[in-house]
Amino acid sequence: MRVDLKDEFKDLPTNSIAENLIRFRKLNNLTQKELSLLTGINKSSISKYERGELFPSRKNSIILADFFRLDTKYFHDDYF
Protein backbone atom coordinates (compact mmCIF):
# COMPACT_ATOMS: atom_id res chain seq x y z
CA MET A 1 0.00 0.00 0.00
CA ARG A 2 1.42 3.37 -1.02
CA VAL A 3 1.70 6.21 1.44
CA ASP A 4 -0.24 9.27 0.25
CA LEU A 5 2.41 11.97 0.46
CA LYS A 6 0.45 14.81 -1.06
CA ASP A 7 -0.60 16.47 2.20
CA GLU A 8 2.60 15.82 4.12
CA PHE A 9 4.86 17.45 1.54
CA LYS A 10 2.66 19.90 -0.34
CA ASP A 11 4.20 22.97 1.32
CA LEU A 12 7.83 21.86 1.31
CA PRO A 13 10.13 23.31 -1.31
CA THR A 14 11.22 20.86 -3.93
CA ASN A 15 14.74 19.55 -3.62
CA SER A 16 16.69 18.07 -6.46
CA ILE A 17 14.92 15.47 -8.54
CA ALA A 18 17.37 12.86 -7.23
CA GLU A 19 16.70 13.76 -3.59
CA ASN A 20 12.95 13.76 -4.11
CA LEU A 21 12.93 10.37 -5.79
CA ILE A 22 15.09 8.78 -3.09
CA ARG A 23 12.98 10.32 -0.30
CA PHE A 24 9.61 9.31 -1.74
CA ARG A 25 10.80 5.83 -2.70
CA LYS A 26 12.18 5.18 0.78
CA LEU A 27 9.09 6.61 2.50
CA ASN A 28 7.13 3.97 0.61
CA ASN A 29 9.62 1.26 1.59
CA LEU A 30 10.39 0.44 -2.03
CA THR A 31 13.60 -0.73 -3.63
CA GLN A 32 14.61 0.63 -7.00
CA LYS A 33 13.63 -2.70 -8.53
CA GLU A 34 10.17 -2.63 -6.92
CA LEU A 35 9.60 0.94 -8.10
CA SER A 36 10.68 -0.10 -11.57
CA LEU A 37 8.21 -2.98 -11.65
CA LEU A 38 5.36 -0.82 -10.33
CA THR A 39 5.94 2.10 -12.71
CA GLY A 40 7.34 0.39 -15.80
CA ILE A 41 10.40 2.65 -15.69
CA ASN A 42 13.66 0.79 -16.26
CA LYS A 43 15.57 0.12 -13.00
CA SER A 44 18.75 1.44 -14.60
CA SER A 45 17.01 4.74 -15.33
CA ILE A 46 15.70 5.02 -11.76
CA SER A 47 19.22 4.40 -10.47
CA LYS A 48 20.62 7.11 -12.76
CA TYR A 49 17.86 9.54 -11.72
CA GLU A 50 18.78 8.99 -8.07
CA ARG A 51 22.49 9.55 -8.76
CA GLY A 52 21.72 12.70 -10.73
CA GLU A 53 23.26 11.24 -13.89
CA LEU A 54 20.03 11.39 -15.88
CA PHE A 55 16.85 13.43 -15.62
CA PRO A 56 13.41 11.87 -16.13
CA SER A 57 11.72 12.54 -19.44
CA ARG A 58 8.45 14.44 -19.23
CA LYS A 59 6.63 11.11 -19.65
CA ASN A 60 8.54 9.43 -16.81
CA SER A 61 8.18 12.45 -14.53
CA ILE A 62 4.41 12.21 -14.99
CA ILE A 63 4.50 8.46 -14.25
CA LEU A 64 6.49 9.06 -11.05
CA ALA A 65 4.29 11.96 -9.95
CA ASP A 66 1.13 9.93 -10.55
CA PHE A 67 2.56 6.95 -8.71
CA PHE A 68 3.47 9.01 -5.63
CA ARG A 69 0.37 11.23 -6.00
CA LEU A 70 2.45 14.40 -6.27
CA ASP A 71 2.83 17.35 -8.59
CA THR A 72 5.27 16.78 -11.47
CA LYS A 73 7.46 19.62 -10.14
CA TYR A 74 9.11 17.06 -7.87
CA PHE A 75 10.42 15.03 -10.81
CA HIS A 76 10.73 17.40 -13.75
CA ASP A 77 12.58 20.58 -14.51
CA ASP A 78 11.96 22.21 -17.88
CA TYR A 79 15.53 23.50 -17.79
CA PHE A 80 16.88 19.99 -18.25
Short mmCIF file of the C-alpha atoms (twelve columns), coordinates in Angstrom:
data_MODEL
# 
_entry.id   MODEL 
# 
loop_
_atom_site.group_PDB 
_atom_site.id 
_atom_site.type_symbol 
_atom_site.label_atom_id 
_atom_site.label_alt_id 
_atom_site.label_comp_id 
_atom_site.label_asym_id 
_atom_site.label_seq_id 
_atom_site.Cartn_x 
_atom_site.Cartn_y 
_atom_site.Cartn_z 
_atom_site.pdbx_PDB_model_num 
ATOM 1  C CA . MET A 1  0.000  0.000  0.000   1 
ATOM 2  C CA . ARG A 2  1.424  3.373  -1.021  1 
ATOM 3  C CA . VAL A 3  1.702  6.214  1.438   1 
ATOM 4  C CA . ASP A 4  -0.242 9.268  0.251   1 
ATOM 5  C CA . LEU A 5  2.410  11.966 0.462   1 
ATOM 6  C CA . LYS A 6  0.447  14.813 -1.064  1 
ATOM 7  C CA . ASP A 7  -0.604 16.466 2.199   1 
ATOM 8  C CA . GLU A 8  2.598  15.815 4.115   1 
ATOM 9  C CA . PHE A 9  4.862  17.455 1.541   1 
ATOM 10 C CA . LYS A 10 2.658  19.899 -0.338  1 
ATOM 11 C CA . ASP A 11 4.198  22.973 1.316   1 
ATOM 12 C CA . LEU A 12 7.829  21.864 1.307   1 
ATOM 13 C CA . PRO A 13 10.134 23.309 -1.314  1 
ATOM 14 C CA . THR A 14 11.225 20.865 -3.931  1 
ATOM 15 C CA . ASN A 15 14.743 19.548 -3.623  1 
ATOM 16 C CA . SER A 16 16.690 18.072 -6.461  1 
ATOM 17 C CA . ILE A 17 14.920 15.466 -8.543  1 
ATOM 18 C CA . ALA A 18 17.369 12.859 -7.226  1 
ATOM 19 C CA . GLU A 19 16.702 13.764 -3.586  1 
ATOM 20 C CA . ASN A 20 12.954 13.761 -4.106  1 
ATOM 21 C CA . LEU A 21 12.929 10.370 -5.786  1 
ATOM 22 C CA . ILE A 22 15.090 8.783  -3.092  1 
ATOM 23 C CA . ARG A 23 12.983 10.316 -0.303  1 
ATOM 24 C CA . PHE A 24 9.611  9.313  -1.735  1 
ATOM 25 C CA . ARG A 25 10.804 5.827  -2.703  1 
ATOM 26 C CA . LYS A 26 12.176 5.179  0.780   1 
ATOM 27 C CA . LEU A 27 9.090  6.611  2.502   1 
ATOM 28 C CA . ASN A 28 7.132  3.973  0.613   1 
ATOM 29 C CA . ASN A 29 9.620  1.255  1.593   1 
ATOM 30 C CA . LEU A 30 10.394 0.445  -2.030  1 
ATOM 31 C CA . THR A 31 13.595 -0.728 -3.631  1 
ATOM 32 C CA . GLN A 32 14.607 0.632  -7.003  1 
ATOM 33 C CA . LYS A 33 13.627 -2.702 -8.532  1 
ATOM 34 C CA . GLU A 34 10.167 -2.632 -6.916  1 
ATOM 35 C CA . LEU A 35 9.596  0.943  -8.103  1 
ATOM 36 C CA . SER A 36 10.681 -0.099 -11.574 1 
ATOM 37 C CA . LEU A 37 8.212  -2.985 -11.645 1 
ATOM 38 C CA . LEU A 38 5.362  -0.824 -10.330 1 
ATOM 39 C CA . THR A 39 5.938  2.099  -12.714 1 
ATOM 40 C CA . GLY A 40 7.338  0.390  -15.797 1 
ATOM 41 C CA . ILE A 41 10.401 2.651  -15.692 1 
ATOM 42 C CA . ASN A 42 13.664 0.794  -16.257 1 
ATOM 43 C CA . LYS A 43 15.572 0.122  -13.001 1 
ATOM 44 C CA . SER A 44 18.749 1.435  -14.598 1 
ATOM 45 C CA . SER A 45 17.006 4.744  -15.325 1 
ATOM 46 C CA . ILE A 46 15.702 5.016  -11.757 1 
ATOM 47 C CA . SER A 47 19.223 4.404  -10.468 1 
ATOM 48 C CA . LYS A 48 20.617 7.110  -12.765 1 
ATOM 49 C CA . TYR A 49 17.864 9.540  -11.725 1 
ATOM 50 C CA . GLU A 50 18.776 8.995  -8.073  1 
ATOM 51 C CA . ARG A 51 22.488 9.546  -8.755  1 
ATOM 52 C CA . GLY A 52 21.722 12.701 -10.728 1 
ATOM 53 C CA . GLU A 53 23.264 11.244 -13.886 1 
ATOM 54 C CA . LEU A 54 20.030 11.393 -15.876 1 
ATOM 55 C CA . PHE A 55 16.846 13.433 -15.623 1 
ATOM 56 C CA . PRO A 56 13.408 11.872 -16.133 1 
ATOM 57 C CA . SER A 57 11.720 12.539 -19.436 1 
ATOM 58 C CA . ARG A 58 8.454  14.441 -19.229 1 
ATOM 59 C CA . LYS A 59 6.629  11.109 -19.649 1 
ATOM 60 C CA . ASN A 60 8.536  9.433  -16.813 1 
ATOM 61 C CA . SER A 61 8.182  12.450 -14.531 1 
ATOM 62 C CA . ILE A 62 4.413  12.211 -14.989 1 
ATOM 63 C CA . ILE A 63 4.496  8.465  -14.252 1 
ATOM 64 C CA . LEU A 64 6.488  9.057  -11.049 1 
ATOM 65 C CA . ALA A 65 4.288  11.958 -9.946  1 
ATOM 66 C CA . ASP A 66 1.130  9.928  -10.549 1 
ATOM 67 C CA . PHE A 67 2.563  6.949  -8.706  1 
ATOM 68 C CA . PHE A 68 3.472  9.006  -5.625  1 
ATOM 69 C CA . ARG A 69 0.375  11.233 -6.004  1 
ATOM 70 C CA . LEU A 70 2.449  14.397 -6.267  1 
ATOM 71 C CA . ASP A 71 2.829  17.354 -8.595  1 
ATOM 72 C CA . THR A 72 5.267  16.781 -11.471 1 
ATOM 73 C CA . LYS A 73 7.462  19.618 -10.141 1 
ATOM 74 C CA . TYR A 74 9.107  17.063 -7.868  1 
ATOM 75 C CA . PHE A 75 10.425 15.032 -10.807 1 
ATOM 76 C CA . HIS A 76 10.733 17.401 -13.748 1 
ATOM 77 C CA . ASP A 77 12.582 20.584 -14.509 1 
ATOM 78 C CA . ASP A 78 11.956 22.213 -17.875 1 
ATOM 79 C CA . TYR A 79 15.528 23.502 -17.790 1 
ATOM 80 C CA . PHE A 80 16.883 19.988 -18.251 1 
# 
